[in-house]
Short mmCIF file of C-alpha atoms in Angstrom, two decimals:
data_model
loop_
_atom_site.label_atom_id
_atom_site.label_comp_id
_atom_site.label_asym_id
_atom_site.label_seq_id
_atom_site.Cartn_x
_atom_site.Cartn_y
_atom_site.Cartn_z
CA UNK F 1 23.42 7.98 -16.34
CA UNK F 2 22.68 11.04 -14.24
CA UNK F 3 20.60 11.65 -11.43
CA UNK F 4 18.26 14.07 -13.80
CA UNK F 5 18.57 11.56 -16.73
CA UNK F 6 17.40 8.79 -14.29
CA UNK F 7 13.90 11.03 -13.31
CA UNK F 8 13.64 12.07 -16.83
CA UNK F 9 13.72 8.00 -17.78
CA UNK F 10 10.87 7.46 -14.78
CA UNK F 11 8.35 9.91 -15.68
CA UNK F 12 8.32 8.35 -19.04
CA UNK F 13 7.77 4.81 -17.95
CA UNK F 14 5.25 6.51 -15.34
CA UNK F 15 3.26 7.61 -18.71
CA UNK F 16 3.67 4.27 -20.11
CA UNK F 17 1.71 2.83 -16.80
CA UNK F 18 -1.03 5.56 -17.32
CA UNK F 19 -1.50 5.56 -20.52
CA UNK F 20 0.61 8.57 -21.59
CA UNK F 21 1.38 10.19 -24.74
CA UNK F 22 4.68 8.48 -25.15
CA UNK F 23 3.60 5.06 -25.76
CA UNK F 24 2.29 6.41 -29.37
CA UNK F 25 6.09 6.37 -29.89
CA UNK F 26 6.71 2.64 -29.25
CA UNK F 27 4.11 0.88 -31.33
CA UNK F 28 4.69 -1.24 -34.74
CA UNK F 29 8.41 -2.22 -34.61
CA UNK F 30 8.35 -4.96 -36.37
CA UNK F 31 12.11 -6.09 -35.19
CA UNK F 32 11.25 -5.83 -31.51
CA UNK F 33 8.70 -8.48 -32.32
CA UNK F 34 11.11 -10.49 -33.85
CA UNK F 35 13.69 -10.09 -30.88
CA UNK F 36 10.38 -11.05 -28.38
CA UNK F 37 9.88 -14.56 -30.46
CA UNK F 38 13.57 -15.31 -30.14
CA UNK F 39 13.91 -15.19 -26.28
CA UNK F 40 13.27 -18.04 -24.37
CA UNK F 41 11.11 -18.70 -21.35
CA UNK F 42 10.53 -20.29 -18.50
CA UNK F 43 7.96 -20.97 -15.85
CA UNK F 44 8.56 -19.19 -12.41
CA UNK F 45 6.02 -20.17 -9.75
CA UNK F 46 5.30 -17.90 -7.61
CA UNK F 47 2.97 -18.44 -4.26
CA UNK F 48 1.03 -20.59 -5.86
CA UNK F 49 0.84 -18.28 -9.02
CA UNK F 50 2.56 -18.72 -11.80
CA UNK F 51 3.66 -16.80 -14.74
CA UNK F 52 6.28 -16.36 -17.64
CA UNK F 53 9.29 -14.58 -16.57
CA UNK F 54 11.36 -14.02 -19.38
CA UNK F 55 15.37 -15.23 -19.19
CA UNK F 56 17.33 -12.74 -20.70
CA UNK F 57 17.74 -9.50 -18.57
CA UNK F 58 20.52 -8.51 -20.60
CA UNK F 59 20.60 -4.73 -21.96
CA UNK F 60 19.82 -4.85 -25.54
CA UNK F 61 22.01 -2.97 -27.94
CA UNK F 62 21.56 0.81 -28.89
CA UNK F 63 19.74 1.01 -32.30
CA UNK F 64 17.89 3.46 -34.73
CA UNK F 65 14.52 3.25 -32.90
CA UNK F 66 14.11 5.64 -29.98
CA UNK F 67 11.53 3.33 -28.49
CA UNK F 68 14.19 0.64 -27.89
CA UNK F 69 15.32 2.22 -24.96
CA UNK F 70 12.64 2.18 -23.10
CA UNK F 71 11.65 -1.80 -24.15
CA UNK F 72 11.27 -2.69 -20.86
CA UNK F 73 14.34 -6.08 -20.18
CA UNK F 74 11.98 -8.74 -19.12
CA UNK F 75 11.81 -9.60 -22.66
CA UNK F 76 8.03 -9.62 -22.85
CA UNK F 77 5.33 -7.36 -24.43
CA UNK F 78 4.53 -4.85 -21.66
CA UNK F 79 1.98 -1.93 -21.95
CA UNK F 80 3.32 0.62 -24.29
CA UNK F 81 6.24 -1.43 -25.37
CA UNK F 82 6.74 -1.86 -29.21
CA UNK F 83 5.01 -4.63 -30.74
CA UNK F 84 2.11 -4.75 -27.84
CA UNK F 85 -1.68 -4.21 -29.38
CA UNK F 86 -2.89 -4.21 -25.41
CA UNK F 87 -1.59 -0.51 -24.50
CA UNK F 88 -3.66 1.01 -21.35
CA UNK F 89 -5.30 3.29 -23.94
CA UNK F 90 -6.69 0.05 -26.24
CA UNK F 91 -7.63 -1.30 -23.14
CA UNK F 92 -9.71 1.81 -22.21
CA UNK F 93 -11.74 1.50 -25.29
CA UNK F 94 -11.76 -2.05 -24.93
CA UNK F 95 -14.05 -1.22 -21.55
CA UNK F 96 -15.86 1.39 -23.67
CA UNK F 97 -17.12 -1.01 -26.31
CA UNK F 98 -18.35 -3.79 -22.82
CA UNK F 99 -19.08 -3.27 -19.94
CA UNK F 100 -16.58 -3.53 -17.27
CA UNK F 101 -16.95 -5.70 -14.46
CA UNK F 102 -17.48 -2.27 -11.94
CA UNK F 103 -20.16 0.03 -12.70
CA UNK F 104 -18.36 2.42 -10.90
CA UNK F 105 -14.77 2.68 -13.09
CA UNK F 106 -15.43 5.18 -15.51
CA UNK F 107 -16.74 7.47 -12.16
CA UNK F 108 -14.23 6.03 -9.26
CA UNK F 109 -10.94 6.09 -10.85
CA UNK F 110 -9.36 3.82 -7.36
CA UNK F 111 -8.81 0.48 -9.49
CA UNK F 112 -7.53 1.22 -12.94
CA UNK F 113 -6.72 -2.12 -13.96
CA UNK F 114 -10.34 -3.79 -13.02
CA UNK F 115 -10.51 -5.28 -16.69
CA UNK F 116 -7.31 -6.41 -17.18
CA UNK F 117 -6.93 -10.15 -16.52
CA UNK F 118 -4.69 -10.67 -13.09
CA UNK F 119 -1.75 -12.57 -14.71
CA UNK F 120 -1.38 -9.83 -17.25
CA UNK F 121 -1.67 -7.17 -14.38
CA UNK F 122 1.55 -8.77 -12.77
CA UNK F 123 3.22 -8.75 -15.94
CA UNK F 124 2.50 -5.23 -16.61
CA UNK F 125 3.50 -4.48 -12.86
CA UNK F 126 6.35 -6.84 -13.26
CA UNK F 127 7.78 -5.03 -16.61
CA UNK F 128 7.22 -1.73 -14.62
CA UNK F 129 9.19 -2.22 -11.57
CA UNK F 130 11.92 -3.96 -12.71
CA UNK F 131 12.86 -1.20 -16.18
CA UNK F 132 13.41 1.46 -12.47
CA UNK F 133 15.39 -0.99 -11.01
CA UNK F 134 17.24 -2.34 -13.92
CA UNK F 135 20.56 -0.26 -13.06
CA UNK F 136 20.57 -2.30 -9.81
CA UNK F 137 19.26 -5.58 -10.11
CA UNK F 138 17.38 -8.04 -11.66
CA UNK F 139 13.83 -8.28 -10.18
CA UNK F 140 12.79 -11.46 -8.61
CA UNK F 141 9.07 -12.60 -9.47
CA UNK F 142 5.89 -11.13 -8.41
CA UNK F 143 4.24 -12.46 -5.84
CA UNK F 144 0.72 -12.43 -6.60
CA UNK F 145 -2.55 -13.28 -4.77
CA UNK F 146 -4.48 -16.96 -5.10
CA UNK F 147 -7.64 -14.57 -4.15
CA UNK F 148 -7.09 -10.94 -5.29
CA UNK F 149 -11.02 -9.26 -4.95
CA UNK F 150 -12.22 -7.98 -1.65
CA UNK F 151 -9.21 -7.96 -0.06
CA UNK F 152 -9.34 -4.47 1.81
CA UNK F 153 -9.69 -5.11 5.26
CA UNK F 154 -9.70 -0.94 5.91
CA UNK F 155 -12.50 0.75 4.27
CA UNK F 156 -13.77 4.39 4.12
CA UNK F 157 -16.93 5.66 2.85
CA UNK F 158 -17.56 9.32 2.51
CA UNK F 159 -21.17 10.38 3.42
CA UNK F 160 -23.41 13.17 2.09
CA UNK F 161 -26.70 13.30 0.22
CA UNK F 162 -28.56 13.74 -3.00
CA UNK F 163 -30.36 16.65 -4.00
CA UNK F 164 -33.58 15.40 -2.49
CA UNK F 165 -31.38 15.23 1.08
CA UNK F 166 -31.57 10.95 0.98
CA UNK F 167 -28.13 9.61 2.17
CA UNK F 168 -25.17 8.69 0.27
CA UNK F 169 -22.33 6.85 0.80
CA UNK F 170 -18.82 6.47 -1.19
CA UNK F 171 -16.03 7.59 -2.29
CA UNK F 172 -14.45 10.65 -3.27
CA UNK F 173 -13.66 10.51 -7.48
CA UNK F 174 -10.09 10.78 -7.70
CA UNK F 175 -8.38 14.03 -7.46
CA UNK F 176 -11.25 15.47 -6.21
CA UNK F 177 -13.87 15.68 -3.30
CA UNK F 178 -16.75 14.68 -5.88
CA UNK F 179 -18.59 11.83 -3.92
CA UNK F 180 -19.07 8.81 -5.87
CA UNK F 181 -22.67 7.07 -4.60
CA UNK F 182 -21.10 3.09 -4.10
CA UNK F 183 -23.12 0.40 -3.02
CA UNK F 184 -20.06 -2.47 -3.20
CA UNK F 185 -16.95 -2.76 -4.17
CA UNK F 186 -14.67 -5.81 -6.05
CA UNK F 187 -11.91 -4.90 -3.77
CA UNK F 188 -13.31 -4.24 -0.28
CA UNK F 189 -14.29 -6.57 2.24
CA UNK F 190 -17.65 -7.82 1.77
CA UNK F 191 -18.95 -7.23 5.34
CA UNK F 192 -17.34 -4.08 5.53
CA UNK F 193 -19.79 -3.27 2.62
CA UNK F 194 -22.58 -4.75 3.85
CA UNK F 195 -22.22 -2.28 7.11
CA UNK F 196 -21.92 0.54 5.30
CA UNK F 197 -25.10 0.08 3.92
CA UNK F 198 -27.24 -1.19 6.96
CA UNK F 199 -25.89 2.65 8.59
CA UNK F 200 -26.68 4.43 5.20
CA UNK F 201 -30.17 2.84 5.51
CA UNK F 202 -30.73 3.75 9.13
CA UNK F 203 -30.04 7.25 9.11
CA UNK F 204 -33.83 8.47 7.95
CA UNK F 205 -35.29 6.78 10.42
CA UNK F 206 -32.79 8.52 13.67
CA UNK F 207 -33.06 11.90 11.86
CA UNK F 208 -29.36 11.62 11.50
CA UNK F 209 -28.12 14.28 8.80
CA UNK F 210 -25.29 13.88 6.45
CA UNK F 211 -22.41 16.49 6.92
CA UNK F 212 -22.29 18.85 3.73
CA UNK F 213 -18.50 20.22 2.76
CA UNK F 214 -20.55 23.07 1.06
CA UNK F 215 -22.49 24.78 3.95
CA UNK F 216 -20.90 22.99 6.94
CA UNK F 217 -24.70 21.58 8.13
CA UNK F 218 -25.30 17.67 8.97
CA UNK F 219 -23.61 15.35 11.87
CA UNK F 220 -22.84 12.30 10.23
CA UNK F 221 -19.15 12.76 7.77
CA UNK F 222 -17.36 9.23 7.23
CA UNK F 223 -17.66 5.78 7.96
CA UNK F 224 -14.62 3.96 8.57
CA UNK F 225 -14.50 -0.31 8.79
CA UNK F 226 -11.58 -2.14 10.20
CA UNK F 227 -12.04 -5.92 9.54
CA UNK F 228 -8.89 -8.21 11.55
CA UNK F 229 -8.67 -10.57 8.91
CA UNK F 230 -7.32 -13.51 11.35
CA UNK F 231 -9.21 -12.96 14.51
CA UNK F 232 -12.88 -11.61 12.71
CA UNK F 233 -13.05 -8.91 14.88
CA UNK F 234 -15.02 -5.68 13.52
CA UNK F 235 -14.42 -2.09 14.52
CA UNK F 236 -16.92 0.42 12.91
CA UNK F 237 -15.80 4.42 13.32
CA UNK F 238 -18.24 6.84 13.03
CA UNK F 239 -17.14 10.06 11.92
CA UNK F 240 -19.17 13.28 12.86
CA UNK F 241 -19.20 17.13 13.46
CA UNK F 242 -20.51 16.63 16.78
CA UNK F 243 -19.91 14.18 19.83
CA UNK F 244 -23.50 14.25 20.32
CA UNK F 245 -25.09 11.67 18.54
CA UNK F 246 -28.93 11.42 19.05
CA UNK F 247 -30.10 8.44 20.34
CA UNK F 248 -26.72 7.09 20.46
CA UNK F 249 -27.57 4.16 22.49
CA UNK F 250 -30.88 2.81 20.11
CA UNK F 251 -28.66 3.58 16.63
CA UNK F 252 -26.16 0.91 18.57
CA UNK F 253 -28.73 -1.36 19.54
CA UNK F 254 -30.20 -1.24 15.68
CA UNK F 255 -26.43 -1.92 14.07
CA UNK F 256 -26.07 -4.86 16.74
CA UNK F 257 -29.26 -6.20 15.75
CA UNK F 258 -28.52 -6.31 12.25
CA UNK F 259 -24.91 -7.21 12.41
CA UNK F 260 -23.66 -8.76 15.97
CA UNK F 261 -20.57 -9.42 14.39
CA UNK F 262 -19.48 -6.17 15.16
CA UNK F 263 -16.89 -6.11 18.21
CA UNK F 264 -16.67 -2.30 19.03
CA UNK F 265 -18.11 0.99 17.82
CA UNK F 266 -16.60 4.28 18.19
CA UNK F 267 -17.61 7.63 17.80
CA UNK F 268 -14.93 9.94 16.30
CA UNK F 269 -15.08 14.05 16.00
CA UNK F 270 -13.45 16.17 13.18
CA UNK F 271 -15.16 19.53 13.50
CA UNK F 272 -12.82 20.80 11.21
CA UNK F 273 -12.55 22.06 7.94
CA UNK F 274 -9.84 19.29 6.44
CA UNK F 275 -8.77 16.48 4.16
CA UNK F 276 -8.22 14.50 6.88
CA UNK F 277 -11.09 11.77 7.74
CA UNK F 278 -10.80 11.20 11.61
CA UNK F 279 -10.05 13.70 14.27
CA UNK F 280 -8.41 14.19 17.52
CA UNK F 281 -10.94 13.16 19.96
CA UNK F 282 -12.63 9.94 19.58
CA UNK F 283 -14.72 7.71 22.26
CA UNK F 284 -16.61 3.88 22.39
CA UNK F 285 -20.01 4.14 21.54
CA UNK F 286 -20.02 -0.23 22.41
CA UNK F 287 -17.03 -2.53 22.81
CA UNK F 288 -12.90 -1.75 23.76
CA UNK F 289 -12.82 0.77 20.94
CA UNK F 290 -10.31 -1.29 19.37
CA UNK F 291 -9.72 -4.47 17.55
CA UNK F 292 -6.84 -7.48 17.32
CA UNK F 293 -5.18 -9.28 14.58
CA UNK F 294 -2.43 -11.67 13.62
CA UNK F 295 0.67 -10.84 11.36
CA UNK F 296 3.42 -14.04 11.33
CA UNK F 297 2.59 -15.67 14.53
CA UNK F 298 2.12 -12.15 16.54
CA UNK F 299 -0.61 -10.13 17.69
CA UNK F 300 -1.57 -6.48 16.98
CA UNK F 301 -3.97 -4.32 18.30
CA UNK F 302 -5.43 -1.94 15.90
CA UNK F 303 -6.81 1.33 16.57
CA UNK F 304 -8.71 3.74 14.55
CA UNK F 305 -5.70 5.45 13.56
CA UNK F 306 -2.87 2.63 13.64
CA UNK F 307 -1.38 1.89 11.09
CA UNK F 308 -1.57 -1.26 9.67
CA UNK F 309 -1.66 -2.48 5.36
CA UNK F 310 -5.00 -2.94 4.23
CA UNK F 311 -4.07 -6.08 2.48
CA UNK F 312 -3.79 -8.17 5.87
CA UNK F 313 -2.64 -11.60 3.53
CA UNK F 314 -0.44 -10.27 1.44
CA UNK F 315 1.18 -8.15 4.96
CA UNK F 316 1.70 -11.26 5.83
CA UNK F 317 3.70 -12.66 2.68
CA UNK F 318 5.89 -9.30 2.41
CA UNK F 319 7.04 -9.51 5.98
CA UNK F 320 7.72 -13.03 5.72
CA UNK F 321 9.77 -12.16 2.54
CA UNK F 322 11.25 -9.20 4.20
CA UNK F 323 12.77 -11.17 6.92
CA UNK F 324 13.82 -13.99 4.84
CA UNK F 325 15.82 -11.56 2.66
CA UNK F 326 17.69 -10.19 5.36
CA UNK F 327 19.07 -13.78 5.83
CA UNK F 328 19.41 -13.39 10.00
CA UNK F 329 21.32 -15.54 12.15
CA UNK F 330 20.02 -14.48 15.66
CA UNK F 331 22.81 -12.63 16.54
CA UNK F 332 22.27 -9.17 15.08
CA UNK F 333 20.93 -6.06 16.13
CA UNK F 334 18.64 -4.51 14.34
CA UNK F 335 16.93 -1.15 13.85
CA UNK F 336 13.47 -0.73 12.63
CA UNK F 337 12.89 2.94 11.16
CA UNK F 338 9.38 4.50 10.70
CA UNK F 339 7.98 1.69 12.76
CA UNK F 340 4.61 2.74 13.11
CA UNK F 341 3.37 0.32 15.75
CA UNK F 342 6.02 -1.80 15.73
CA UNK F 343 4.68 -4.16 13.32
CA UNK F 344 8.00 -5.22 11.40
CA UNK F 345 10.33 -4.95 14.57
CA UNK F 346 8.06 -7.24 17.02
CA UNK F 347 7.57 -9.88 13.99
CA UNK F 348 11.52 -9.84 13.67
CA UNK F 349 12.01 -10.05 17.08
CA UNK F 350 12.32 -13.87 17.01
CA UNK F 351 15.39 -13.75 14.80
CA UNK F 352 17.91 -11.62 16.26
CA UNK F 353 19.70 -10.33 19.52
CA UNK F 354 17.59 -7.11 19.73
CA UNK F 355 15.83 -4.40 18.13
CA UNK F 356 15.83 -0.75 18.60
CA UNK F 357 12.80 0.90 17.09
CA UNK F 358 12.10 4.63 16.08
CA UNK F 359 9.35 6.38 15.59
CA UNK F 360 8.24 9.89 15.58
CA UNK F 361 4.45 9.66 16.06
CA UNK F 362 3.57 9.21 20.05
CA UNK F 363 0.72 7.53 19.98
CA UNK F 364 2.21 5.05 17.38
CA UNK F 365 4.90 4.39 19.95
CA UNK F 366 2.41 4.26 22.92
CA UNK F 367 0.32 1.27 20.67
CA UNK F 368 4.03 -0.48 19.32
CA UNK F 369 5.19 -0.62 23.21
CA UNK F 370 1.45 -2.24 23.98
CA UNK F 371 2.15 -4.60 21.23
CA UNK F 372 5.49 -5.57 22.38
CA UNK F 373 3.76 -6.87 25.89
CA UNK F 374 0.95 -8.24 24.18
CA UNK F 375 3.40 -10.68 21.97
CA UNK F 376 5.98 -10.85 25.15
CA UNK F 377 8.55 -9.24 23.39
CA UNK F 378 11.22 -8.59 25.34
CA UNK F 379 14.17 -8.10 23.32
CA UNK F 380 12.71 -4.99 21.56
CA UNK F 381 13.44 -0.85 23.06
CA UNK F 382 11.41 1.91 21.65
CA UNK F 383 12.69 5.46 20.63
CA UNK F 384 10.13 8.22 20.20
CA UNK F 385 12.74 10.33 17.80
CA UNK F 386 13.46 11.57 14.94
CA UNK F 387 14.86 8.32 12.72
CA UNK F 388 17.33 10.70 11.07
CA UNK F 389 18.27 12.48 13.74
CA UNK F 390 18.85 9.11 15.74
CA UNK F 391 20.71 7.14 12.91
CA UNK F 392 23.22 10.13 13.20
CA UNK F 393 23.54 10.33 17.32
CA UNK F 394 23.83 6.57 16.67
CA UNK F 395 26.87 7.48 14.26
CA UNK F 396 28.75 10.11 16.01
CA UNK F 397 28.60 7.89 19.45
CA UNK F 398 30.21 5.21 17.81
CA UNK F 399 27.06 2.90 17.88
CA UNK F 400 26.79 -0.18 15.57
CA UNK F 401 23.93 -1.80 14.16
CA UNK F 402 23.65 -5.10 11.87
CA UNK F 403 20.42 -4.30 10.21
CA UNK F 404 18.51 -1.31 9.44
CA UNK F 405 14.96 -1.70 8.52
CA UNK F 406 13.39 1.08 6.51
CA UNK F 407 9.75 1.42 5.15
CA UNK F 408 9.27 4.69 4.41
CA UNK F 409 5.61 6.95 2.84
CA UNK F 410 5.13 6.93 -0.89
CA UNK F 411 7.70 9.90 -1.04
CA UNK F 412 10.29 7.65 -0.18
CA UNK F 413 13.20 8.63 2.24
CA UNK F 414 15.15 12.05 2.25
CA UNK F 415 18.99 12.65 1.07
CA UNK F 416 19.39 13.41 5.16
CA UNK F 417 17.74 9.98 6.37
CA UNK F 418 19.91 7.90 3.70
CA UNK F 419 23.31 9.85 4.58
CA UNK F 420 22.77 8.78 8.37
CA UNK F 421 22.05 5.12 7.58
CA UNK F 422 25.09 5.25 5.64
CA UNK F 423 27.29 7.20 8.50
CA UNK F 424 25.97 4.44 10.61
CA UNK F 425 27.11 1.81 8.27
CA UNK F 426 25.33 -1.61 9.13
CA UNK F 427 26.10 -4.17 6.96
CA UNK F 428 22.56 -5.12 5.57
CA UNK F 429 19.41 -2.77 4.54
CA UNK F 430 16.31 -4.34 4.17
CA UNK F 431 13.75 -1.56 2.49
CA UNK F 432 10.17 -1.76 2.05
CA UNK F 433 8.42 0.51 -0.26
CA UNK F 434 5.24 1.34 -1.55
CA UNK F 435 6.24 3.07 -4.30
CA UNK F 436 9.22 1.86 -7.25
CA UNK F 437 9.47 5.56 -8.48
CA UNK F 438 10.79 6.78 -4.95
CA UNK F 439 12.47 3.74 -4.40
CA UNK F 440 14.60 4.07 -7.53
CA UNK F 441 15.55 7.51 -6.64
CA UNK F 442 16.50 6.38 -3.11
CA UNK F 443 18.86 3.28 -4.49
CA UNK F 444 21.09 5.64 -6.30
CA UNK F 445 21.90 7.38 -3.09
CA UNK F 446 21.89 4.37 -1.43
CA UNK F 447 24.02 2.43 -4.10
CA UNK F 448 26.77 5.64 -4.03
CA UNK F 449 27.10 5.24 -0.26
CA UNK F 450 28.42 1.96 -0.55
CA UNK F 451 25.44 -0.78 -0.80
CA UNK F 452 24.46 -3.12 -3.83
CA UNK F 453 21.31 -4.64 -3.79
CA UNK F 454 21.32 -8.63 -3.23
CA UNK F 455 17.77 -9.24 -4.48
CA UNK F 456 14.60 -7.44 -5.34
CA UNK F 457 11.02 -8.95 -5.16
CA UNK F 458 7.87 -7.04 -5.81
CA UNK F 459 4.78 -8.28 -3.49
CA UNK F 460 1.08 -7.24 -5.03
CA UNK F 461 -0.38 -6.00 -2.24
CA UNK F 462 -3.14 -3.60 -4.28
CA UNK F 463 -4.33 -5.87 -7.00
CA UNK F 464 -6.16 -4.00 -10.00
CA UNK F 465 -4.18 -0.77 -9.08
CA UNK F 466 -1.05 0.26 -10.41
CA UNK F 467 0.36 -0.11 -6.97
CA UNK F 468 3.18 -1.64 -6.38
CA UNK F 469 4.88 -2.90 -2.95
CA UNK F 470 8.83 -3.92 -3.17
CA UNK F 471 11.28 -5.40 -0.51
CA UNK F 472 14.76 -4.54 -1.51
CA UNK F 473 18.28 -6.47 0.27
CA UNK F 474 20.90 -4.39 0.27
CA UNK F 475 24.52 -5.57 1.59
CA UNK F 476 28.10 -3.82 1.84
CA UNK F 477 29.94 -4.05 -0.93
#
């Protein structure tokens, strides 16, 4: 199959996950049905989760009916498959005949799959990931959370204000910069909530003004929570036009007061007129203006702009599974690419010689270097560079890696990046991604070069969103 007959294949299975016109195509077959009954099954526990995970993964014949193609080869009924009555549309009326369990989802538009029951989200999620990755491997089970609600330990509320000038806060609808008013939310941490709304409630009596996009008046633009999930520590950012904040040191006192779980506060500016939520200049209002957590036995500290996955248990189990893929011995060396703040290098520190890390972003390498001390990490060197750019100095002087780690943005990596890693040639490739459709594309190139993938498992790090996290083992061939 070509490369353009591979993306064509995608954005139709994309539709299927949104509810797209296609799935019309694939409904009433009565001989899929039959073909379902016939397989057999088996129990695959999973984390403490389990689910059916269908047997046969074997490609099923060419036949009359276009929608057998795109039957998705874990042999189970999948949203918009033939033969399944729970399509994403039926499910949308579904919600419109009860109501759903968030006031907010016909407005919000962040958690699609609020109503659907969790097993059949990983199942959906499940059939999903592994029809993109079907040319390469078999997908391993999901790995699904014990606990999925309020498990965003980073949370963001917009603020602005009604037409009688009270104070709002939420989020923006999707797509657009429409604020949603939201009180609480199934998938954010509760206290993170419960702060929001203490500072919403607060602002009449300081005279503090919401910022309005419209006319550029008002102080007071975003709040932003960072919760360490291990430690309990609680950062609170304030967002504003200004780095004057009146009666900066009472508003503190009155948060304290109300919630002295709090560990810092910080006061950040963006003046400017952007998408972006925090700006370049940022100050401690109370505390370090930064918190600490623990990922697999090592310590972080988190910033208002580190990095770090929102989902702070399941970080835990797709690092854990990302180093137990890679199968390592001690001996290697291995190179982390688009290492942030050194999260996945320092954690696989432990198991090899040494690791070389890259990353582009300054400050991220400032905070990963910090990190390294903080854990006593010796074995670890940090590159602020270019990781394409590196891979291929790496290359043309001969250099040799074991291991390259690789956990790109939603885009996925570039052509450039992946012909590098191959120049370089290490024997392994671990890759984490945060998105199947990019990591699809990126396994053909990578697959070409010379790699197969050794296993596949998808991690549910956004539960009731279509979201989907994967760590991919690819060896030599």
């Amino acid at each position: 199959m070509s490369y353009n007959e591979r993306m064509r294949k995608f954005e139709k299975i994309n539709q299927k996950m949104s509810g797209g016109k296609d799935k019309a195509k694939a409904l009433g077959k009565a001989d899929d049905k039959a073909q379902d009954k016939a397989k057999a099954k088996k129990q695959v526990k999973s984390d403490d989760f389990q689910y059916e995970e269908a047997v046969s993964f074997r490609k099923k014949p060419a036949g009359k009916n276009a929608a057998d193609k795109r039957v998705g080869r874990t042999g189970r009924n999948t949203v918009g498959r033939p033969g399944d009555r729970n399509t994403q549309k039926d499910m949308e009326k579904a919600v419109d005949k009860k109501k759903s369990r968030c006031p907010y989802f016909k407005k919000c538009g962040a958690c699609q799959m609020i109503d659907t029951p969790y097993d059949k989200q990983l199942r959906q999620k499940h059939a999903h990931v592994a029809e993109l990755l079907e040319p390469y491997t078999r997908v391993a089970a999901f790995v699904g959370m014990e606990e999925p609600e309020h498990y965003r330990c980073k949370v963001h509320a917009v603020f602005t204000h009604d037409k009688k000038g009270n104070p709002v806060s939420g989020i923006y609808r999707e797509g657009t910069h429409d604020v949603v008013p939201i009180d609480s939310c199934l998938l954010e941490d509760q206290k993170a909530d419960a702060i929001i709304a203490s500072i919403r409630g607060m602002l009449k009596s300081f005279k503090i003004k919401t910022y309005d996009e419209d006319n550029g008046y008002g102080l007071l633009r975003h709040v932003l929570i960072r919760i360490g999930k291990k430690t309990g520590e609680i950062m609170v950012v304030l967002v504003t036009v200004s780095p004057i904040f009146p009666s900066k040191n009472n508003f503190v006192k009155a948060l304290l007061k109300e919630h002295p779980e709090i560990t810092t506060i910080v006061l950040n500016v963006n003046d400017k007129q952007t998408s972006m939520i925090l700006g370049d200049k940022e100050k401690p209002m109370y505390g370090p203006g930064f918190i600490y957590d623990e990922c697999c036995g090592m310590r972080f500290k988190i910033s208002p702009k580190s990095f770090y996955q929102v989902n702070p248990i399941q970080q835990e189990v797709l690092y854990n599974k990302a180093i137990e893929l890679a199968d390592l011995k001690g001996t290697e060396v291995a190179l982390d690419c688009y290492s942030g703040v050194g999260t996945i290098g320092i954690i696989a520190s432990p198991h090899v010689k040494e690791v070389i890390s890259v990353e582009l972003n300054p400050d991220a390498v400032k905070d990963a270097k910090l990190n390294a001390k903080i854990n006593n990490v010796e074995n670890i060197t940090f590159y602020e560079n270019d990781a394409t750019r590196f891979m291929q100095q790496m290359a043309d002087s001969g250099d040799k890696v074991d291991l390259v780690f690789m956990d790109p943005p939603r885009a996925g990596s570039t052509p450039e990046f992946i012909s590098s890693m191959i120049a370089l040639n290490p024997e392994k490739v671990v890759y984490i991604s945060c998105s199947p459709d990019s990591l699809a594309r990126d396994l053909e190139l990578i697959t070409k070069g010379g790699y197969k993938v050794k296993k596949a498992v998808p991690v549910d790090m956004f539960p009731f969103t279509r979201s989907i996290e994967t760590v991919v083992c690819l060896t030599k061939r």
